[in-house]
Short mmCIF file of C-alpha atoms in Angstrom, two decimals:
data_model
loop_
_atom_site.label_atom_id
_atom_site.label_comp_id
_atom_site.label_asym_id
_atom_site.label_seq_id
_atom_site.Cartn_x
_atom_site.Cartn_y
_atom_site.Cartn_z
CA UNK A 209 21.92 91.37 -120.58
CA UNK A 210 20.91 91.33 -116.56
CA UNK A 211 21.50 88.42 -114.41
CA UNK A 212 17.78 89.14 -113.71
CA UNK A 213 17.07 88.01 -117.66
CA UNK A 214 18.73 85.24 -117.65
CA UNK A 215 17.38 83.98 -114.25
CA UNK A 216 14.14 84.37 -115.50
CA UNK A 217 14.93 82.82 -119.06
CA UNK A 218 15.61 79.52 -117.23
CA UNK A 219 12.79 79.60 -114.48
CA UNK A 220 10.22 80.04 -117.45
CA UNK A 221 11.46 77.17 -119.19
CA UNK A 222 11.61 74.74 -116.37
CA UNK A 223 8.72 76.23 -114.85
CA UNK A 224 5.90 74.85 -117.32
CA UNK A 225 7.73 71.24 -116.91
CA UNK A 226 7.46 71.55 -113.20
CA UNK A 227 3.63 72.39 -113.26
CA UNK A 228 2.80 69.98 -115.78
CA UNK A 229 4.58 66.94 -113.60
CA UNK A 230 2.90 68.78 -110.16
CA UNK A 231 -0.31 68.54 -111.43
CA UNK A 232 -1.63 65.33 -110.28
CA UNK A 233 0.06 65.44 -106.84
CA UNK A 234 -1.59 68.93 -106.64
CA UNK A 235 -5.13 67.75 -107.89
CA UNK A 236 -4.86 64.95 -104.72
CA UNK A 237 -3.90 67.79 -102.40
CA UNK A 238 -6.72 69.69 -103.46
CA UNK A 239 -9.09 66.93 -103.11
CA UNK A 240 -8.04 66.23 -99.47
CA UNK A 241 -8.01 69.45 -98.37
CA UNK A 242 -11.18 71.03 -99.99
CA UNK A 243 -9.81 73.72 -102.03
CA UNK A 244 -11.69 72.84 -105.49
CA UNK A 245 -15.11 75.37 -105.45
CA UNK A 246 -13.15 77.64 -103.86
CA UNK A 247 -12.39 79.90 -106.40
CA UNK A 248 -8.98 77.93 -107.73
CA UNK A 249 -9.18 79.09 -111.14
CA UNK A 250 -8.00 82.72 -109.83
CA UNK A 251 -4.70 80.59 -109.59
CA UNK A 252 -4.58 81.14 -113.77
CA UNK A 253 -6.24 84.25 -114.05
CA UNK A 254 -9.81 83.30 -114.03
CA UNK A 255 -12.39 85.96 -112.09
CA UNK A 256 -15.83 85.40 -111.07
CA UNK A 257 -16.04 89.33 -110.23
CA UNK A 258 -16.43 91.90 -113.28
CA UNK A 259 -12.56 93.35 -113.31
CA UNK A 260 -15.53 96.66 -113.02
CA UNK A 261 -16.04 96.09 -109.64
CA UNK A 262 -12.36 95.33 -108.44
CA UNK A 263 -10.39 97.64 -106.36
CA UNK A 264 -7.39 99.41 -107.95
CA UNK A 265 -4.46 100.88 -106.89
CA UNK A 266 -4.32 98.34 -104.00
CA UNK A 267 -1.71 96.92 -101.36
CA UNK A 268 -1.68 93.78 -102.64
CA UNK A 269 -0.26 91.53 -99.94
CA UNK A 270 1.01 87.95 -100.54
CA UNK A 271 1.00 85.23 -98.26
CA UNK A 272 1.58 81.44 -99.22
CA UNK A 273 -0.14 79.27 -96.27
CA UNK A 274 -1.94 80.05 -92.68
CA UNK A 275 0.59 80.66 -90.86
CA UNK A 276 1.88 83.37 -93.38
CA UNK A 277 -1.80 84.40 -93.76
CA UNK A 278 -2.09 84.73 -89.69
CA UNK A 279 0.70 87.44 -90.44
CA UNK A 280 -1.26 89.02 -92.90
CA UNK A 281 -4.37 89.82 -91.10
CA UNK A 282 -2.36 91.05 -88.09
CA UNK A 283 -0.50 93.05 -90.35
CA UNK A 284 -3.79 94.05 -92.60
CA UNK A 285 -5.38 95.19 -88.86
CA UNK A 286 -2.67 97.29 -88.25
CA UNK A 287 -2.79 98.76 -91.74
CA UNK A 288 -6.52 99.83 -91.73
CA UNK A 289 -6.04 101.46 -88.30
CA UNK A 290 -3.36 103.80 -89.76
CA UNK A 291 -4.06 103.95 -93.12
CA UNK A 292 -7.89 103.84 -93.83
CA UNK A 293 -7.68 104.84 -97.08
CA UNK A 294 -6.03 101.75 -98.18
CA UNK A 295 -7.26 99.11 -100.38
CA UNK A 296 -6.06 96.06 -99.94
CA UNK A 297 -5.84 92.54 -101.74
CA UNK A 298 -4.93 89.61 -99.63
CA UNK A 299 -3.53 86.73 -102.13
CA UNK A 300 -3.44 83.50 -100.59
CA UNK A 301 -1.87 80.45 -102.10
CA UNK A 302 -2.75 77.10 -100.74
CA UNK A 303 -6.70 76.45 -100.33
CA UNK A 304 -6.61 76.19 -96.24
CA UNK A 305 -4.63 79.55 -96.38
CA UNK A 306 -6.90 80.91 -98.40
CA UNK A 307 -9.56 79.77 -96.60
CA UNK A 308 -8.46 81.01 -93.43
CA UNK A 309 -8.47 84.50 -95.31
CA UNK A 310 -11.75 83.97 -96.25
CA UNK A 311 -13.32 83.38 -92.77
CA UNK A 312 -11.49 86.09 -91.13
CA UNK A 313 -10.46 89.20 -93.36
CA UNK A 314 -12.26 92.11 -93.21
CA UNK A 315 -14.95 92.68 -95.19
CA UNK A 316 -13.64 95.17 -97.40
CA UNK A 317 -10.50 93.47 -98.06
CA UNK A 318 -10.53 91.59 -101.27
CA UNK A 319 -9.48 87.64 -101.02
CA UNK A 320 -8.04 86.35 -104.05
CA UNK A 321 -5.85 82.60 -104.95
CA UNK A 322 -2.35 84.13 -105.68
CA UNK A 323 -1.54 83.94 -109.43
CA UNK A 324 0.72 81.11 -110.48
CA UNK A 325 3.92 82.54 -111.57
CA UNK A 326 3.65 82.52 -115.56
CA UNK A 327 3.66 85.58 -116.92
CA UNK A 328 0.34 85.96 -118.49
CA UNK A 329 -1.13 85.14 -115.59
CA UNK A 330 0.70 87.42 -113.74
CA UNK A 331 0.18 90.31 -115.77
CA UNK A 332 -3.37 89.96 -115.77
CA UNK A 333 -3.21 90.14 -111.79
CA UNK A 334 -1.21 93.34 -112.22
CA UNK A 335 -3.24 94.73 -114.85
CA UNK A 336 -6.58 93.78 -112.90
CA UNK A 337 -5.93 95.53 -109.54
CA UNK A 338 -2.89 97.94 -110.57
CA UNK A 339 -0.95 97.61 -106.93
CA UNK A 340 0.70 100.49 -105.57
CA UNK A 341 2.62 98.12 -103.85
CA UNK A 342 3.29 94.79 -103.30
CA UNK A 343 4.19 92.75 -99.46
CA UNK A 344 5.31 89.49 -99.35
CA UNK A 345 5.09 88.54 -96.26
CA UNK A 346 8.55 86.42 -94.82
CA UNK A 347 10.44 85.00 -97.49
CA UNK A 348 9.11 83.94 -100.67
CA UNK A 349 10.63 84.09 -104.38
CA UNK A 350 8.65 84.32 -107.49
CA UNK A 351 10.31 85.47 -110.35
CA UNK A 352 8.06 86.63 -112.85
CA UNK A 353 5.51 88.76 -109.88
CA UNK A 354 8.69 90.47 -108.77
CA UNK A 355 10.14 91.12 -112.17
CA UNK A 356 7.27 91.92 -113.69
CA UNK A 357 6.08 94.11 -110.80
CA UNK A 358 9.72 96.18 -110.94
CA UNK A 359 9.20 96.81 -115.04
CA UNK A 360 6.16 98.36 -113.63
CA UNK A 361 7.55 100.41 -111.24
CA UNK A 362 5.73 98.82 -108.56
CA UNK A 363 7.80 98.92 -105.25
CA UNK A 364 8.62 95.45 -103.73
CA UNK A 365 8.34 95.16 -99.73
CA UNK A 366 8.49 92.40 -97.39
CA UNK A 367 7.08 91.94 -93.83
CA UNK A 368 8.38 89.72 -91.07
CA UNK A 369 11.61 88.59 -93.27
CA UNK A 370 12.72 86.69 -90.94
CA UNK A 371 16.16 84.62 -92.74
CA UNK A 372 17.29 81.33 -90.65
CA UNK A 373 20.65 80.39 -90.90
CA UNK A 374 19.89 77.71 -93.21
CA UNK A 375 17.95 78.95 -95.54
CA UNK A 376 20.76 81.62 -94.86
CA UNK A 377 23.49 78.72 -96.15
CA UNK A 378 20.89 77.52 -99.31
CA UNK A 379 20.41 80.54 -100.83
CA UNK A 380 24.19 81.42 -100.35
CA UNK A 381 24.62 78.27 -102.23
CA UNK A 382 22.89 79.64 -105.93
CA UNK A 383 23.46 83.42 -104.54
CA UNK A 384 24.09 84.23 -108.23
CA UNK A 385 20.46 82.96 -108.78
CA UNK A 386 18.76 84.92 -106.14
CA UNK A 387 21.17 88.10 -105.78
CA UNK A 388 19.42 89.84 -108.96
CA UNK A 389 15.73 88.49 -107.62
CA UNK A 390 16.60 89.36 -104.24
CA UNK A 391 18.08 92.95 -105.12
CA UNK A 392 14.48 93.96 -106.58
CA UNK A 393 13.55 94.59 -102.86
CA UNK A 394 12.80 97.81 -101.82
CA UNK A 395 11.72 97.99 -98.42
CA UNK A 396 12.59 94.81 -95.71
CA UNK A 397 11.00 94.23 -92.56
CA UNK A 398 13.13 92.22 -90.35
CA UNK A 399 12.33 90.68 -86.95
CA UNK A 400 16.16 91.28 -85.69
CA UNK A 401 19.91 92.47 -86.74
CA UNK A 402 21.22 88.88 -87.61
CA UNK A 403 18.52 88.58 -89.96
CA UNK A 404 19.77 92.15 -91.58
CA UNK A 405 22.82 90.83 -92.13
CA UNK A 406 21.31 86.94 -93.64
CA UNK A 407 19.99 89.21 -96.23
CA UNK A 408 22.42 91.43 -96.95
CA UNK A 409 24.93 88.48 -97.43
CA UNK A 410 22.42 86.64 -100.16
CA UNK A 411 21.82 90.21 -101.92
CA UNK A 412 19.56 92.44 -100.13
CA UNK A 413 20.95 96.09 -100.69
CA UNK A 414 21.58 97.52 -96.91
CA UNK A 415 19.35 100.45 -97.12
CA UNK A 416 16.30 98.60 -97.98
CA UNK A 417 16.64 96.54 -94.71
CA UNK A 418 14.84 97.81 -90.98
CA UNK A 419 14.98 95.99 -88.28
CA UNK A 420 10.92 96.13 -86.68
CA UNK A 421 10.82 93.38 -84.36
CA UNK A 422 8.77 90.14 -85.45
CA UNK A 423 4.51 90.10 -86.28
CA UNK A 424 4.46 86.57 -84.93
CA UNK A 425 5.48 87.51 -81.49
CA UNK A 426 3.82 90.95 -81.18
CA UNK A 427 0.93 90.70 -79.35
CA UNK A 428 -0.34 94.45 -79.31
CA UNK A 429 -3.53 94.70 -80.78
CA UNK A 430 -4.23 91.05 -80.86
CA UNK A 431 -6.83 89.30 -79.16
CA UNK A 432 -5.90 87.26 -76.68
CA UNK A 433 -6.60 83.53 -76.41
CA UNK A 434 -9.91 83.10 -75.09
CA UNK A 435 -11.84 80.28 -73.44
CA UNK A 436 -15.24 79.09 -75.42
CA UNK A 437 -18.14 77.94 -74.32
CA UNK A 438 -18.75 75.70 -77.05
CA UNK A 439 -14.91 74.38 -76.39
CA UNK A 440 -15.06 73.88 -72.69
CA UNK A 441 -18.28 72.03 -73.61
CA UNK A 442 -16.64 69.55 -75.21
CA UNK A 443 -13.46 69.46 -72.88
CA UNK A 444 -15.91 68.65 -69.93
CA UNK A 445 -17.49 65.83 -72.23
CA UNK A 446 -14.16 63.80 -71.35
CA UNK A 447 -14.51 64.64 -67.04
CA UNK A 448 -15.02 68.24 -66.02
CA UNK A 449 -12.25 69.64 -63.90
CA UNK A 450 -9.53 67.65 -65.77
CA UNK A 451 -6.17 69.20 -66.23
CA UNK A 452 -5.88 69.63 -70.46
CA UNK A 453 -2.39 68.71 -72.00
CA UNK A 454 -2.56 69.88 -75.41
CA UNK A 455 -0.18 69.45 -78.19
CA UNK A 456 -0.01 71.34 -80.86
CA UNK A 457 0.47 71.51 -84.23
CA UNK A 458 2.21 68.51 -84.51
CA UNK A 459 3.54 66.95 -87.71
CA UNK A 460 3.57 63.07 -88.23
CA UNK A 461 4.92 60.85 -85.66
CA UNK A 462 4.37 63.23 -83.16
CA UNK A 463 0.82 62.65 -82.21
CA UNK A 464 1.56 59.04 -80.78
CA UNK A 465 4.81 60.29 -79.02
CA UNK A 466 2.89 62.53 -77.02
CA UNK A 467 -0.34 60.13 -77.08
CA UNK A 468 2.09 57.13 -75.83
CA UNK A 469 3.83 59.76 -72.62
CA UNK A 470 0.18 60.43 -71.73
CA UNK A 471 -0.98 57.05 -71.44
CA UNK A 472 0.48 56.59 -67.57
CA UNK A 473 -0.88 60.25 -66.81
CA UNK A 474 -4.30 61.68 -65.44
CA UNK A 475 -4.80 64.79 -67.64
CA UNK A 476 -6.91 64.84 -71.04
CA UNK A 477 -4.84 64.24 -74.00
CA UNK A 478 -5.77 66.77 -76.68
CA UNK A 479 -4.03 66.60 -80.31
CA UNK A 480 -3.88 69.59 -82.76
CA UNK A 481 -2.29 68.51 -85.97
CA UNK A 482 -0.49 71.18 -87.74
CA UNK A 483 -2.72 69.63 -91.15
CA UNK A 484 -6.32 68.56 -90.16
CA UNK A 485 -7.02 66.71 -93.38
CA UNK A 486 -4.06 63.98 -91.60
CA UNK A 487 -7.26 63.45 -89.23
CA UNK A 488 -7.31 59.72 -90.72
CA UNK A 489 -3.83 59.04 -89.89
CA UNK A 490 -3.69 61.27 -86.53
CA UNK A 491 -6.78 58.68 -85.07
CA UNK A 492 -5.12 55.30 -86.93
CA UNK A 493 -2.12 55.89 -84.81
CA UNK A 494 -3.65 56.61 -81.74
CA UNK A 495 -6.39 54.19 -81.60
CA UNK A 496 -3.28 51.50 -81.90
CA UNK A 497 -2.28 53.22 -78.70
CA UNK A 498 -5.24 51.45 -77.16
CA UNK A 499 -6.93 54.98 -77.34
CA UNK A 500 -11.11 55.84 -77.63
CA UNK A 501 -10.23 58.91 -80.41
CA UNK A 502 -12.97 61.47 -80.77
CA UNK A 503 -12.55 64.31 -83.42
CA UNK A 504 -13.86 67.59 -82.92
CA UNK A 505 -15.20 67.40 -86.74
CA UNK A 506 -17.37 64.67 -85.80
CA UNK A 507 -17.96 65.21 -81.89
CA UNK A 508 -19.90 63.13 -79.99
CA UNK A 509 -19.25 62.17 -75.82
CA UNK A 510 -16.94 59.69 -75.43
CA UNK A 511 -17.82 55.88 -74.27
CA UNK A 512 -15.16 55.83 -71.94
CA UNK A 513 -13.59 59.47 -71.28
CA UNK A 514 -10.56 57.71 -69.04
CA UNK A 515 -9.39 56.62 -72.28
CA UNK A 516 -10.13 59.18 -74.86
CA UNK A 517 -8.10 61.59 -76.75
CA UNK A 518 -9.41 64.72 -78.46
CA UNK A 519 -8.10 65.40 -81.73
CA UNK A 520 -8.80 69.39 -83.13
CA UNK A 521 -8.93 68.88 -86.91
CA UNK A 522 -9.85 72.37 -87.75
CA UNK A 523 -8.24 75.61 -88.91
CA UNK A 524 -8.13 78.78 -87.82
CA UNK A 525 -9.01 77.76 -83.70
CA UNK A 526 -5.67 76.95 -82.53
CA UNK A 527 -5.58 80.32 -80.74
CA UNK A 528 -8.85 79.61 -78.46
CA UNK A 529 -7.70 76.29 -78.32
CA UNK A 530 -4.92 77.05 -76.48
CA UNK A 531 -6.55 79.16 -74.04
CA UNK A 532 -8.01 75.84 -72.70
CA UNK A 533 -4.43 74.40 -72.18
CA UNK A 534 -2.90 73.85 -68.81
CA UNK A 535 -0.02 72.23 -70.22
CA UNK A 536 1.00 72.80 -74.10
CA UNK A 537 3.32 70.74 -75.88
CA UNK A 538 4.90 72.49 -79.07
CA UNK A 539 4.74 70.10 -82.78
CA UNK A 540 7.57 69.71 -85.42
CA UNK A 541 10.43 70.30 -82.54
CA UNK A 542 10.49 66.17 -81.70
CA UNK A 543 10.60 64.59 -85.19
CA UNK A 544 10.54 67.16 -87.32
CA UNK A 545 12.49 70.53 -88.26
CA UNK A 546 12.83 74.00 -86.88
CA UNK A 547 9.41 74.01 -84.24
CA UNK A 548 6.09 76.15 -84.85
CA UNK A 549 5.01 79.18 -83.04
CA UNK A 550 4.85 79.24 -79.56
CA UNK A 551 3.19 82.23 -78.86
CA UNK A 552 -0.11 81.50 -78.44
CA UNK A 553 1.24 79.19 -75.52
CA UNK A 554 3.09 81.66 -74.06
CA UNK A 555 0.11 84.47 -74.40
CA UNK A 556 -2.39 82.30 -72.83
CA UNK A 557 -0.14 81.84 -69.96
CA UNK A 558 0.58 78.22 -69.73
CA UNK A 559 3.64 76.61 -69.49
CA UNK A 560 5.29 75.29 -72.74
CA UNK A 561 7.02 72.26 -73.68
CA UNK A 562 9.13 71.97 -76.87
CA UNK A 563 11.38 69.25 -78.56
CA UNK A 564 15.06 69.94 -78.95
CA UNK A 565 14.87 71.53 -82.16
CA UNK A 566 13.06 75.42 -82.68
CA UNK A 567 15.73 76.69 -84.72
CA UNK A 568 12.86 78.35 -86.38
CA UNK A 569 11.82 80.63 -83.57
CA UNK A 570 15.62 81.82 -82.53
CA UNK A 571 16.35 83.84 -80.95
CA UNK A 572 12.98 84.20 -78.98
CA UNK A 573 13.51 80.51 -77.65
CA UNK A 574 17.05 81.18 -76.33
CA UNK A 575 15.44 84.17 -74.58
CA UNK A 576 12.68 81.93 -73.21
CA UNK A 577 14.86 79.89 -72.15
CA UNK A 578 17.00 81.89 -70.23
CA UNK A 579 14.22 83.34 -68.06
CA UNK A 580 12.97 79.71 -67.65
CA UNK A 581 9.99 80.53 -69.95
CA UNK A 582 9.80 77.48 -71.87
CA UNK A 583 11.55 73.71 -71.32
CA UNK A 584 12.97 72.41 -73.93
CA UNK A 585 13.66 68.27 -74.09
CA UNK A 586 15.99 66.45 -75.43
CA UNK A 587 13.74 63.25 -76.95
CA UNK A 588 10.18 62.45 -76.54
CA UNK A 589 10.72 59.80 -73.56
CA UNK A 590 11.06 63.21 -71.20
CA UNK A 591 7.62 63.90 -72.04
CA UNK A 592 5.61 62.74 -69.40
CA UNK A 593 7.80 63.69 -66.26
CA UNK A 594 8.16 67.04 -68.28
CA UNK A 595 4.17 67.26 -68.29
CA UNK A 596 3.91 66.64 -64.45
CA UNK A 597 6.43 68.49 -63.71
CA UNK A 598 3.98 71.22 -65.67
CA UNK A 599 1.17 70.36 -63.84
CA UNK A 600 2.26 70.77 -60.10
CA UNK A 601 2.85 74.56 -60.51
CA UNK A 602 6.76 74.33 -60.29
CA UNK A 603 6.86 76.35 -63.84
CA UNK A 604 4.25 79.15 -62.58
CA UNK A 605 7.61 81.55 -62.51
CA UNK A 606 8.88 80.84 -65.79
CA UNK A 607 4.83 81.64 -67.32
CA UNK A 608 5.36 84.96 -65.90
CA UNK A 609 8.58 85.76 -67.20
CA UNK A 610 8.34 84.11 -70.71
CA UNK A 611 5.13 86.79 -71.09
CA UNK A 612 7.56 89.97 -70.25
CA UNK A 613 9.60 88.59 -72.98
CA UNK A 614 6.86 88.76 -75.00
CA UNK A 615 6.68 92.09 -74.55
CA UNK A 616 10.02 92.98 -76.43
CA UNK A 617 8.25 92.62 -79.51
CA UNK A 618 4.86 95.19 -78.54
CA UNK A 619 4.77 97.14 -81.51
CA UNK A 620 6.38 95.44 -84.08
CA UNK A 621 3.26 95.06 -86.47
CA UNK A 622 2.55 99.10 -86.66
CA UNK A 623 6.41 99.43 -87.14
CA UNK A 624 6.69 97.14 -90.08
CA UNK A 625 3.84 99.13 -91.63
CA UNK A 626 5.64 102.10 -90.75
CA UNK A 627 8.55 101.02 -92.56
CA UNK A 628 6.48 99.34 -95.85
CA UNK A 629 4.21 101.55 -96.53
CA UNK A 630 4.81 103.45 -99.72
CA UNK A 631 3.02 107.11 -100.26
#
């Protein structure tokens, strides 16, 4: 018998236990973040829509969270363009990713809660809207889809498969786990040659693998960040004219770092937590700051504006949001791992300040940095002479040059479709 069987002999039987403990932590989640009405019972095979009136022979494209889904709908844009004919289900797994789907897939792509990975439920998926093909977009592992999807002769691609070192030195650790899952690929989109050869080592076979340059920092075909009315609105609500220093998406701990540097300093604080539904948290911390905190859920003009901070606890805005920036601070690089995108900072043409760690965005950070695109500090007490630094124009050079870097990756969304697509 296959590696592959035995692999998935164990992950069904632990599986069930894992659900059954995950449930109530999961139920909590839920609650906090909205999801139930959604539609969750898609997560176990349960349709509202008549399987009569579902697509078939779709590109069914999974994508775990927002920032996966963000991927997706660049990726889904790019598709359509090219391939018209398509029909394409986008399978979301946590309820803000799939709500991000929600409010901004097209209309004729079909939004469903990604199956959980038992087979039954599976196999209904499969058996519901027969996929030509399936994308997982970056890096995710779920037995019993891919399996079952290979018994079915239904080729297995992934977009944007981008491998860091450490997950690199994780998988390497249970590579006889993985090698059999991970040699079901058939086609791999991969942002650049040192993530070829991450895959390769953990079981990838070489000829599945192209390098197309990464989704997240393409910017062809994407709308740029643009100012709102409705957001300057608000902005000028806390003194028109000030200069904005906005962090953003910033895990816990974070907020009040960056809160606390901006406390000596003129410009607006504005706080955009990487999870809005920590909005109770995010404004406990900073009111013990001494701070008046006004949420853009509940807006209303601040008493005192000197002393206000603006907290975005939406999802799906960062973009805009960002096009309001003068300054923009980038979340998880002080207290937490790896960094988030920094993009949308550097397409909106501001200059962008990160902690010491975005080990998750290498090697466009190294190449940021070398061109003087993006500063980089060692702790949070650099903050604030960082920001001003910012804001008297000395990093106007390094905007300009961390956009041409940018521009390495034009194209890499229509080549990764290029590469996946299976006729």
């Amino acid at each position: 018998m296959s590696g592959l069987f035995w692999v998935r002999l164990v992950y069904n039987l632990i599986l069930p236990i894992l659900l059954v403990i995950g449930v109530g932590p999961w139920v909590i989640k839920m609650l906090k973040r909205g999801g139930f009405g959604t539609g969750l019972l898609e997560r176990i095979g349960i349709y509202d829509e008549s399987v009569d009136f579902e697509p078939s022979g779709v590109v069914y494209i999974h994508a775990v969270s927002v920032g996966e889904v963000l991927i997706a709908l660049k990726l889904i844009a790019s598709w359509q363009n090219m391939y018209s004919e398509d029909s394409i289900v986008l399978a979301p797994t946590t309820a803000t990713g799939h709500a991000v789907a929600v409010e901004q897939a097209p209309s004729n792509v079909r939004v469903i809660y990604s199956p959980v990975d038992l087979p039954w439920v599976v196999g209904g998926m499969l058996k519901r809207f027969e996929p030509k093909q399936l994308v997982l977009i970056e890096s995710e592992v779920w037995p019993n889809l891919l399996a079952m999807a290979h018994e079915r002769r239904i080729p297995i691609t992934v977009g944007n498969a981008r491998l860091s070192p450490r997950s690199e030195r994780r998988y390497q650790k249970v590579r006889g786990l993985v090698a059999p899952i991970f040699g079901l690929f058939d086609k791999v989109g991969v942002p650049d040659a040192a993530d070829s050869e991450r895959w390769q080592s953990i079981g990838v076979s070489r000829k599945a693998i192209e390098v197309t340059g990464s989704i997240k920092f393409d910017q062809a075909g994407a709308v740029a960040p643009r100012c709102r009315p409705e957001f300057q609105e608000m902005l000028d609500a806390f003194g028109r004219g000030r200069k904005v220093v906005m962090a953003l998406s910033t895990h816990a701990g974070e907020e009040a770092m960056v809160a606390e540097a901006m406390l000596e300093e003129e410009g607006l604080c504005v706080i955009v937590p990487r999870h809005a539904e920590r909005r109770d948290e995010v404004r406990g911390d900073l009111e013990r700051l001494g701070y008046e905190v006004i949420l853009r859920s509940q807006f209303r003009v601040p008493r005192n504006p000197e002393s206000a901070c603006f907290v975005i606890d939406s999802t799906g805005e960062l973009r805009d949001w960002t096009a309001h920036a003068d300054v923009a601070i980038i979340g998880k690089s002080f207290l937490g791992i790896g960094g988030q995108n920094p993009t949308e900072a550097v397409a909106a043409g501001v200059p962008v300040i990160t902690g010491p760690d975005m080990s998750n965005f290498e090697p466009l950070v190294s190449m940021l940095r070398e061109v003087g695109g993006i500063e980089c500090l060692g702790s949070g007490a650099e903050i604030g002479e960082a920001v001003r630094r910012a804001l008297s124009g000395a990093c106007s050079q390094g905007v300009a040059a961390a956009q041409q870097v940018l521009e390495l990756h034009q194209g890499a969304t229509r080549r990764t479709v290029e590469a996946l697509r299976v006729t």
